[in-house]
């Protein structure tokens, strides 16, 4: 009898964990603009391609995509 109660309790705990994890995934993602880091200086061909990709991604994702140029010295 104790084994059946323990198994039922474990099953309920597993089901509750699954329900809570699904609820957590239902939240809006991301809740802030997406940062797209380009490791080259602004104004070059890489920057132009990144900005074109960011514009398309922004339309598809419904979130703003910000280009961040980080040139290594």
PDB file of C-alpha atoms in Angstrom:
ATOM      1  CA  UNK A   1       0.000   0.000   0.000  1.00  0.00           C
ATOM      2  CA  UNK A   2       2.799   2.416   0.905  1.00  0.00           C
ATOM      3  CA  UNK A   3       4.490   1.718  -2.428  1.00  0.00           C
ATOM      4  CA  UNK A   4       1.321   2.650  -4.360  1.00  0.00           C
ATOM      5  CA  UNK A   5       0.950   5.947  -2.463  1.00  0.00           C
ATOM      6  CA  UNK A   6       4.599   6.797  -3.004  1.00  0.00           C
ATOM      7  CA  UNK A   7       4.345   6.071  -6.726  1.00  0.00           C
ATOM      8  CA  UNK A   8       1.170   8.184  -7.012  1.00  0.00           C
ATOM      9  CA  UNK A   9       2.859  11.052  -5.196  1.00  0.00           C
ATOM     10  CA  UNK A  10       5.869  10.859  -7.473  1.00  0.00           C
ATOM     11  CA  UNK A  11       3.639  10.790 -10.517  1.00  0.00           C
ATOM     12  CA  UNK A  12       1.751  13.882  -9.320  1.00  0.00           C
ATOM     13  CA  UNK A  13       5.011  15.698  -8.612  1.00  0.00           C
ATOM     14  CA  UNK A  14       6.318  14.876 -12.101  1.00  0.00           C
ATOM     15  CA  UNK A  15       3.078  16.082 -13.695  1.00  0.00           C
ATOM     16  CA  UNK A  16       3.186  19.334 -11.709  1.00  0.00           C
ATOM     17  CA  UNK A  17       6.792  19.925 -12.782  1.00  0.00           C
ATOM     18  CA  UNK A  18       5.852  19.377 -16.419  1.00  0.00           C
ATOM     19  CA  UNK A  19       2.910  21.797 -16.206  1.00  0.00           C
ATOM     20  CA  UNK A  20       5.047  24.493 -14.557  1.00  0.00           C
ATOM     21  CA  UNK A  21       7.821  24.141 -17.130  1.00  0.00           C
ATOM     22  CA  UNK A  22       5.316  24.493 -19.997  1.00  0.00           C
ATOM     23  CA  UNK A  23       3.904  27.624 -18.346  1.00  0.00           C
ATOM     24  CA  UNK A  24       7.399  29.075 -18.078  1.00  0.00           C
ATOM     25  CA  UNK A  25       7.964  28.540 -21.801  1.00  0.00           C
ATOM     26  CA  UNK A  26       4.722  30.333 -22.623  1.00  0.00           C
ATOM     27  CA  UNK A  27       6.173  33.670 -21.535  1.00  0.00           C
ATOM     28  CA  UNK A  28       7.087  36.171 -24.233  1.00  0.00           C
ATOM     29  CA  UNK A  29      10.669  35.757 -25.397  1.00  0.00           C
ATOM     30  CA  UNK A  30      12.707  37.909 -25.514  1.00  0.00           C
ATOM     31  CA  UNK A  31      11.357  40.724 -23.414  1.00  0.00           C
ATOM     32  CA  UNK A  32      13.928  43.253 -24.664  1.00  0.00           C
ATOM     33  CA  UNK A  33      15.536  44.091 -28.035  1.00  0.00           C
ATOM     34  CA  UNK A  34      17.822  41.458 -29.531  1.00  0.00           C
ATOM     35  CA  UNK A  35      21.455  42.584 -29.795  1.00  0.00           C
ATOM     36  CA  UNK A  36      23.269  41.404 -32.930  1.00  0.00           C
ATOM     37  CA  UNK A  37      27.027  41.855 -32.429  1.00  0.00           C
ATOM     38  CA  UNK A  38      29.087  42.484 -35.581  1.00  0.00           C
ATOM     39  CA  UNK A  39      32.838  42.139 -34.906  1.00  0.00           C
ATOM     40  CA  UNK A  40      33.773  44.738 -37.542  1.00  0.00           C
ATOM     41  CA  UNK A  41      33.587  48.517 -37.848  1.00  0.00           C
ATOM     42  CA  UNK A  42      30.393  50.251 -38.911  1.00  0.00           C
ATOM     43  CA  UNK A  43      29.849  51.166 -42.549  1.00  0.00           C
ATOM     44  CA  UNK A  44      31.539  48.163 -44.129  1.00  0.00           C
ATOM     45  CA  UNK A  45      30.058  45.318 -46.134  1.00  0.00           C
ATOM     46  CA  UNK A  46      29.645  43.177 -43.007  1.00  0.00           C
ATOM     47  CA  UNK A  47      27.723  45.952 -41.287  1.00  0.00           C
ATOM     48  CA  UNK A  48      25.413  46.400 -44.274  1.00  0.00           C
ATOM     49  CA  UNK A  49      24.693  42.660 -44.458  1.00  0.00           C
ATOM     50  CA  UNK A  50      24.039  42.514 -40.712  1.00  0.00           C
ATOM     51  CA  UNK A  51      21.631  45.443 -40.913  1.00  0.00           C
ATOM     52  CA  UNK A  52      19.734  43.808 -43.785  1.00  0.00           C
ATOM     53  CA  UNK A  53      19.536  40.537 -41.830  1.00  0.00           C
ATOM     54  CA  UNK A  54      18.452  42.383 -38.695  1.00  0.00           C
ATOM     55  CA  UNK A  55      15.642  44.119 -40.560  1.00  0.00           C
ATOM     56  CA  UNK A  56      14.319  40.801 -41.864  1.00  0.00           C
ATOM     57  CA  UNK A  57      14.707  39.107 -38.485  1.00  0.00           C
ATOM     58  CA  UNK A  58      12.896  41.964 -36.790  1.00  0.00           C
ATOM     59  CA  UNK A  59       9.905  41.538 -39.106  1.00  0.00           C
ATOM     60  CA  UNK A  60       9.800  37.762 -38.573  1.00  0.00           C
ATOM     61  CA  UNK A  61      10.371  37.783 -34.807  1.00  0.00           C
ATOM     62  CA  UNK A  62       8.281  40.855 -34.048  1.00  0.00           C
ATOM     63  CA  UNK A  63      11.038  42.288 -31.856  1.00  0.00           C
ATOM     64  CA  UNK A  64      13.546  45.029 -32.553  1.00  0.00           C
ATOM     65  CA  UNK A  65      17.026  43.837 -33.515  1.00  0.00           C
ATOM     66  CA  UNK A  66      19.856  46.229 -32.631  1.00  0.00           C
ATOM     67  CA  UNK A  67      23.213  46.106 -34.430  1.00  0.00           C
ATOM     68  CA  UNK A  68      26.229  46.482 -32.137  1.00  0.00           C
ATOM     69  CA  UNK A  69      29.540  46.949 -33.977  1.00  0.00           C
ATOM     70  CA  UNK A  70      32.499  45.831 -31.848  1.00  0.00           C
ATOM     71  CA  UNK A  71      35.754  46.274 -33.715  1.00  0.00           C
ATOM     72  CA  UNK A  72      38.705  44.495 -32.118  1.00  0.00           C
ATOM     73  CA  UNK A  73      41.827  46.631 -31.865  1.00  0.00           C
TER      74      UNK A  73
END
